[in-house]
Amino acid sequence: FQKSLNETFGADRYSEARKEVLTNMFSRPMQMALYFCTGVLEDETLFRHYALNVPFYTHFTSPIRRYADIVVHRLLSASLGTSAPIRMEKEAIQLQADHCNDRKMASKRVQELSADLFFAVFVRVRA
């Protein structure tokens, strides 16, 4: 896909922006990952990662990036016994996860609207 985009758009001053917009548009249908507290969900099939084909999956990045990643690091550390247990009820953790999901969805929506605007301007200029 990336090779096709590179060959199609060449190297003019807007080519990178056009490729990024189209890449974002093509990836929209993919299901967005959600944060959740495993102690709240009863259906363990929701823990799996479809693309990686693993039954239990936890995603996180550097804890300096997002609050959700800090929580995941702390919970993993506590579950491995390398730090003190977290003093939060699972329902409170789920409320934090819901809030992080809401903010992530809002951010994604703004990104999509921005891409739509850029694409509309691009099409209008090219017409």
mmCIF file with all atom_site columns, C-alpha atoms in Angstrom:
data_model
loop_
_atom_site.group_PDB
_atom_site.id
_atom_site.type_symbol
_atom_site.label_atom_id
_atom_site.label_alt_id
_atom_site.label_comp_id
_atom_site.label_asym_id
_atom_site.label_entity_id
_atom_site.label_seq_id
_atom_site.pdbx_PDB_ins_code
_atom_site.Cartn_x
_atom_site.Cartn_y
_atom_site.Cartn_z
_atom_site.occupancy
_atom_site.B_iso_or_equiv
_atom_site.pdbx_formal_charge
_atom_site.auth_seq_id
_atom_site.auth_comp_id
_atom_site.auth_asym_id
_atom_site.auth_atom_id
_atom_site.pdbx_PDB_model_num
ATOM 1   C CA . PHE A 1 1   ? 0.000   0.000   0.000  1.00 0.00 ? 1   PHE A CA 1
ATOM 2   C CA . GLN A 1 2   ? 2.751   2.438   1.002  1.00 0.00 ? 2   GLN A CA 1
ATOM 3   C CA . LYS A 1 3   ? 4.725   1.632   -2.172 1.00 0.00 ? 3   LYS A CA 1
ATOM 4   C CA . SER A 1 4   ? 1.640   2.331   -4.280 1.00 0.00 ? 4   SER A CA 1
ATOM 5   C CA . LEU A 1 5   ? 1.079   5.674   -2.556 1.00 0.00 ? 5   LEU A CA 1
ATOM 6   C CA . ASN A 1 6   ? 4.716   6.670   -3.030 1.00 0.00 ? 6   ASN A CA 1
ATOM 7   C CA . GLU A 1 7   ? 4.577   5.852   -6.742 1.00 0.00 ? 7   GLU A CA 1
ATOM 8   C CA . THR A 1 8   ? 1.269   7.646   -7.218 1.00 0.00 ? 8   THR A CA 1
ATOM 9   C CA . PHE A 1 9   ? 2.017   10.919  -5.462 1.00 0.00 ? 9   PHE A CA 1
ATOM 10  C CA . GLY A 1 10  ? 5.655   11.528  -6.325 1.00 0.00 ? 10  GLY A CA 1
ATOM 11  C CA . ALA A 1 11  ? 7.614   14.234  -4.549 1.00 0.00 ? 11  ALA A CA 1
ATOM 12  C CA . ASP A 1 12  ? 5.884   17.605  -4.925 1.00 0.00 ? 12  ASP A CA 1
ATOM 13  C CA . ARG A 1 13  ? 5.432   19.847  -1.908 1.00 0.00 ? 13  ARG A CA 1
ATOM 14  C CA . TYR A 1 14  ? 2.015   18.380  -0.988 1.00 0.00 ? 14  TYR A CA 1
ATOM 15  C CA . SER A 1 15  ? 2.738   14.709  -1.651 1.00 0.00 ? 15  SER A CA 1
ATOM 16  C CA . GLU A 1 16  ? 3.498   13.798  1.984  1.00 0.00 ? 16  GLU A CA 1
ATOM 17  C CA . ALA A 1 17  ? 0.328   15.500  3.212  1.00 0.00 ? 17  ALA A CA 1
ATOM 18  C CA . ARG A 1 18  ? -1.806  13.737  0.584  1.00 0.00 ? 18  ARG A CA 1
ATOM 19  C CA . LYS A 1 19  ? -0.291  10.358  1.489  1.00 0.00 ? 19  LYS A CA 1
ATOM 20  C CA . GLU A 1 20  ? -0.934  10.961  5.191  1.00 0.00 ? 20  GLU A CA 1
ATOM 21  C CA . VAL A 1 21  ? -4.556  11.969  4.595  1.00 0.00 ? 21  VAL A CA 1
ATOM 22  C CA . LEU A 1 22  ? -5.239  8.911   2.444  1.00 0.00 ? 22  LEU A CA 1
ATOM 23  C CA . THR A 1 23  ? -3.498  6.582   4.900  1.00 0.00 ? 23  THR A CA 1
ATOM 24  C CA . ASN A 1 24  ? -5.681  7.951   7.704  1.00 0.00 ? 24  ASN A CA 1
ATOM 25  C CA . MET A 1 25  ? -8.809  7.589   5.594  1.00 0.00 ? 25  MET A CA 1
ATOM 26  C CA . PHE A 1 26  ? -7.995  3.965   4.737  1.00 0.00 ? 26  PHE A CA 1
ATOM 27  C CA . SER A 1 27  ? -7.321  3.063   8.363  1.00 0.00 ? 27  SER A CA 1
ATOM 28  C CA . ARG A 1 28  ? -10.609 4.492   9.722  1.00 0.00 ? 28  ARG A CA 1
ATOM 29  C CA . PRO A 1 29  ? -12.606 1.270   9.337  1.00 0.00 ? 29  PRO A CA 1
ATOM 30  C CA . MET A 1 30  ? -10.206 -0.592  11.654 1.00 0.00 ? 30  MET A CA 1
ATOM 31  C CA . GLN A 1 31  ? -11.533 -1.098  15.168 1.00 0.00 ? 31  GLN A CA 1
ATOM 32  C CA . MET A 1 32  ? -10.031 1.294   17.670 1.00 0.00 ? 32  MET A CA 1
ATOM 33  C CA . ALA A 1 33  ? -8.390  -0.164  20.759 1.00 0.00 ? 33  ALA A CA 1
ATOM 34  C CA . LEU A 1 34  ? -10.085 0.595   24.068 1.00 0.00 ? 34  LEU A CA 1
ATOM 35  C CA . TYR A 1 35  ? -8.773  0.809   27.594 1.00 0.00 ? 35  TYR A CA 1
ATOM 36  C CA . PHE A 1 36  ? -10.634 -1.306  30.133 1.00 0.00 ? 36  PHE A CA 1
ATOM 37  C CA . CYS A 1 37  ? -10.185 -2.855  33.533 1.00 0.00 ? 37  CYS A CA 1
ATOM 38  C CA . THR A 1 38  ? -10.069 -6.649  33.218 1.00 0.00 ? 38  THR A CA 1
ATOM 39  C CA . GLY A 1 39  ? -11.705 -7.050  36.610 1.00 0.00 ? 39  GLY A CA 1
ATOM 40  C CA . VAL A 1 40  ? -14.852 -5.341  35.315 1.00 0.00 ? 40  VAL A CA 1
ATOM 41  C CA . LEU A 1 41  ? -15.311 -7.253  32.054 1.00 0.00 ? 41  LEU A CA 1
ATOM 42  C CA . GLU A 1 42  ? -16.488 -10.846 32.266 1.00 0.00 ? 42  GLU A CA 1
ATOM 43  C CA . ASP A 1 43  ? -16.040 -11.751 28.599 1.00 0.00 ? 43  ASP A CA 1
ATOM 44  C CA . GLU A 1 44  ? -12.374 -12.750 28.206 1.00 0.00 ? 44  GLU A CA 1
ATOM 45  C CA . THR A 1 45  ? -12.700 -12.806 24.422 1.00 0.00 ? 45  THR A CA 1
ATOM 46  C CA . LEU A 1 46  ? -12.584 -8.996  24.643 1.00 0.00 ? 46  LEU A CA 1
ATOM 47  C CA . PHE A 1 47  ? -8.993  -9.274  25.939 1.00 0.00 ? 47  PHE A CA 1
ATOM 48  C CA . ARG A 1 48  ? -7.663  -10.653 22.653 1.00 0.00 ? 48  ARG A CA 1
ATOM 49  C CA . HIS A 1 49  ? -5.810  -8.830  19.916 1.00 0.00 ? 49  HIS A CA 1
ATOM 50  C CA . TYR A 1 50  ? -7.334  -9.744  16.571 1.00 0.00 ? 50  TYR A CA 1
ATOM 51  C CA . ALA A 1 51  ? -4.456  -8.741  14.267 1.00 0.00 ? 51  ALA A CA 1
ATOM 52  C CA . LEU A 1 52  ? -1.768  -10.337 16.449 1.00 0.00 ? 52  LEU A CA 1
ATOM 53  C CA . ASN A 1 53  ? -3.964  -13.382 17.144 1.00 0.00 ? 53  ASN A CA 1
ATOM 54  C CA . VAL A 1 54  ? -3.172  -13.520 20.851 1.00 0.00 ? 54  VAL A CA 1
ATOM 55  C CA . PRO A 1 55  ? -5.823  -14.291 23.497 1.00 0.00 ? 55  PRO A CA 1
ATOM 56  C CA . PHE A 1 56  ? -4.571  -11.849 26.157 1.00 0.00 ? 56  PHE A CA 1
ATOM 57  C CA . TYR A 1 57  ? -3.108  -8.522  25.160 1.00 0.00 ? 57  TYR A CA 1
ATOM 58  C CA . THR A 1 58  ? -2.081  -5.384  27.024 1.00 0.00 ? 58  THR A CA 1
ATOM 59  C CA . HIS A 1 59  ? -0.969  -2.322  25.121 1.00 0.00 ? 59  HIS A CA 1
ATOM 60  C CA . PHE A 1 60  ? 1.040   0.505   26.558 1.00 0.00 ? 60  PHE A CA 1
ATOM 61  C CA . THR A 1 61  ? 3.788   2.883   25.565 1.00 0.00 ? 61  THR A CA 1
ATOM 62  C CA . SER A 1 62  ? 6.235   4.937   27.537 1.00 0.00 ? 62  SER A CA 1
ATOM 63  C CA . PRO A 1 63  ? 4.585   6.169   30.750 1.00 0.00 ? 63  PRO A CA 1
ATOM 64  C CA . ILE A 1 64  ? 5.692   9.720   29.973 1.00 0.00 ? 64  ILE A CA 1
ATOM 65  C CA . ARG A 1 65  ? 3.240   9.922   27.073 1.00 0.00 ? 65  ARG A CA 1
ATOM 66  C CA . ARG A 1 66  ? -0.272  9.320   28.398 1.00 0.00 ? 66  ARG A CA 1
ATOM 67  C CA . TYR A 1 67  ? -1.988  8.931   31.735 1.00 0.00 ? 67  TYR A CA 1
ATOM 68  C CA . ALA A 1 68  ? -3.469  5.594   30.625 1.00 0.00 ? 68  ALA A CA 1
ATOM 69  C CA . ASP A 1 69  ? 0.051   4.261   30.082 1.00 0.00 ? 69  ASP A CA 1
ATOM 70  C CA . ILE A 1 70  ? 1.074   5.321   33.579 1.00 0.00 ? 70  ILE A CA 1
ATOM 71  C CA . VAL A 1 71  ? -1.890  3.394   35.002 1.00 0.00 ? 71  VAL A CA 1
ATOM 72  C CA . VAL A 1 72  ? -1.043  0.306   32.930 1.00 0.00 ? 72  VAL A CA 1
ATOM 73  C CA . HIS A 1 73  ? 2.610   0.426   34.050 1.00 0.00 ? 73  HIS A CA 1
ATOM 74  C CA . ARG A 1 74  ? 1.577   0.718   37.698 1.00 0.00 ? 74  ARG A CA 1
ATOM 75  C CA . LEU A 1 75  ? -0.938  -2.124  37.414 1.00 0.00 ? 75  LEU A CA 1
ATOM 76  C CA . LEU A 1 76  ? 1.530   -4.411  35.634 1.00 0.00 ? 76  LEU A CA 1
ATOM 77  C CA . SER A 1 77  ? 4.226   -3.613  38.159 1.00 0.00 ? 77  SER A CA 1
ATOM 78  C CA . ALA A 1 78  ? 1.856   -4.374  41.045 1.00 0.00 ? 78  ALA A CA 1
ATOM 79  C CA . SER A 1 79  ? 0.669   -7.602  39.419 1.00 0.00 ? 79  SER A CA 1
ATOM 80  C CA . LEU A 1 80  ? 4.278   -8.747  38.991 1.00 0.00 ? 80  LEU A CA 1
ATOM 81  C CA . GLY A 1 81  ? 4.990   -7.953  42.643 1.00 0.00 ? 81  GLY A CA 1
ATOM 82  C CA . THR A 1 82  ? 7.658   -5.344  41.895 1.00 0.00 ? 82  THR A CA 1
ATOM 83  C CA . SER A 1 83  ? 5.693   -2.506  43.486 1.00 0.00 ? 83  SER A CA 1
ATOM 84  C CA . ALA A 1 84  ? 2.976   -1.981  46.062 1.00 0.00 ? 84  ALA A CA 1
ATOM 85  C CA . PRO A 1 85  ? -0.600  -2.871  45.102 1.00 0.00 ? 85  PRO A CA 1
ATOM 86  C CA . ILE A 1 86  ? -2.686  -0.092  43.584 1.00 0.00 ? 86  ILE A CA 1
ATOM 87  C CA . ARG A 1 87  ? -5.163  1.343   46.078 1.00 0.00 ? 87  ARG A CA 1
ATOM 88  C CA . MET A 1 88  ? -7.990  1.814   43.616 1.00 0.00 ? 88  MET A CA 1
ATOM 89  C CA . GLU A 1 89  ? -11.137 -0.220  43.252 1.00 0.00 ? 89  GLU A CA 1
ATOM 90  C CA . LYS A 1 90  ? -11.637 -1.846  39.859 1.00 0.00 ? 90  LYS A CA 1
ATOM 91  C CA . GLU A 1 91  ? -14.674 0.359   39.232 1.00 0.00 ? 91  GLU A CA 1
ATOM 92  C CA . ALA A 1 92  ? -12.524 3.476   39.740 1.00 0.00 ? 92  ALA A CA 1
ATOM 93  C CA . ILE A 1 93  ? -9.937  2.094   37.328 1.00 0.00 ? 93  ILE A CA 1
ATOM 94  C CA . GLN A 1 94  ? -12.709 1.471   34.797 1.00 0.00 ? 94  GLN A CA 1
ATOM 95  C CA . LEU A 1 95  ? -13.927 5.069   35.201 1.00 0.00 ? 95  LEU A CA 1
ATOM 96  C CA . GLN A 1 96  ? -10.395 6.256   34.394 1.00 0.00 ? 96  GLN A CA 1
ATOM 97  C CA . ALA A 1 97  ? -10.288 3.916   31.388 1.00 0.00 ? 97  ALA A CA 1
ATOM 98  C CA . ASP A 1 98  ? -13.652 5.252   30.166 1.00 0.00 ? 98  ASP A CA 1
ATOM 99  C CA . HIS A 1 99  ? -12.403 8.832   30.485 1.00 0.00 ? 99  HIS A CA 1
ATOM 100 C CA . CYS A 1 100 ? -9.219  7.990   28.554 1.00 0.00 ? 100 CYS A CA 1
ATOM 101 C CA . ASN A 1 101 ? -11.305 6.297   25.849 1.00 0.00 ? 101 ASN A CA 1
ATOM 102 C CA . ASP A 1 102 ? -13.577 9.337   25.573 1.00 0.00 ? 102 ASP A CA 1
ATOM 103 C CA . ARG A 1 103 ? -10.605 11.693  25.175 1.00 0.00 ? 103 ARG A CA 1
ATOM 104 C CA . LYS A 1 104 ? -8.951  9.388   22.657 1.00 0.00 ? 104 LYS A CA 1
ATOM 105 C CA . MET A 1 105 ? -12.158 9.183   20.595 1.00 0.00 ? 105 MET A CA 1
ATOM 106 C CA . ALA A 1 106 ? -12.562 12.972  20.656 1.00 0.00 ? 106 ALA A CA 1
ATOM 107 C CA . SER A 1 107 ? -8.973  13.420  19.525 1.00 0.00 ? 107 SER A CA 1
ATOM 108 C CA . LYS A 1 108 ? -9.431  10.899  16.721 1.00 0.00 ? 108 LYS A CA 1
ATOM 109 C CA . ARG A 1 109 ? -12.609 12.653  15.583 1.00 0.00 ? 109 ARG A CA 1
ATOM 110 C CA . VAL A 1 110 ? -10.842 16.017  15.410 1.00 0.00 ? 110 VAL A CA 1
ATOM 111 C CA . GLN A 1 111 ? -8.019  14.398  13.432 1.00 0.00 ? 111 GLN A CA 1
ATOM 112 C CA . GLU A 1 112 ? -10.541 12.870  10.998 1.00 0.00 ? 112 GLU A CA 1
ATOM 113 C CA . LEU A 1 113 ? -12.376 16.169  10.532 1.00 0.00 ? 113 LEU A CA 1
ATOM 114 C CA . SER A 1 114 ? -9.075  17.913  9.869  1.00 0.00 ? 114 SER A CA 1
ATOM 115 C CA . ALA A 1 115 ? -8.174  15.285  7.262  1.00 0.00 ? 115 ALA A CA 1
ATOM 116 C CA . ASP A 1 116 ? -11.606 15.656  5.669  1.00 0.00 ? 116 ASP A CA 1
ATOM 117 C CA . LEU A 1 117 ? -11.134 19.422  5.456  1.00 0.00 ? 117 LEU A CA 1
ATOM 118 C CA . PHE A 1 118 ? -7.675  19.061  3.925  1.00 0.00 ? 118 PHE A CA 1
ATOM 119 C CA . PHE A 1 119 ? -8.995  16.521  1.428  1.00 0.00 ? 119 PHE A CA 1
ATOM 120 C CA . ALA A 1 120 ? -11.896 18.798  0.439  1.00 0.00 ? 120 ALA A CA 1
ATOM 121 C CA . VAL A 1 121 ? -9.496  21.695  -0.113 1.00 0.00 ? 121 VAL A CA 1
ATOM 122 C CA . PHE A 1 122 ? -7.180  19.415  -2.089 1.00 0.00 ? 122 PHE A CA 1
ATOM 123 C CA . VAL A 1 123 ? -10.017 18.221  -4.342 1.00 0.00 ? 123 VAL A CA 1
ATOM 124 C CA . ARG A 1 124 ? -11.313 21.767  -4.849 1.00 0.00 ? 124 ARG A CA 1
ATOM 125 C CA . VAL A 1 125 ? -7.858  23.081  -5.793 1.00 0.00 ? 125 VAL A CA 1
ATOM 126 C CA . ARG A 1 126 ? -7.348  20.184  -8.232 1.00 0.00 ? 126 ARG A CA 1
ATOM 127 C CA . ALA A 1 127 ? -10.798 20.538  -9.852 1.00 0.00 ? 127 ALA A CA 1
#
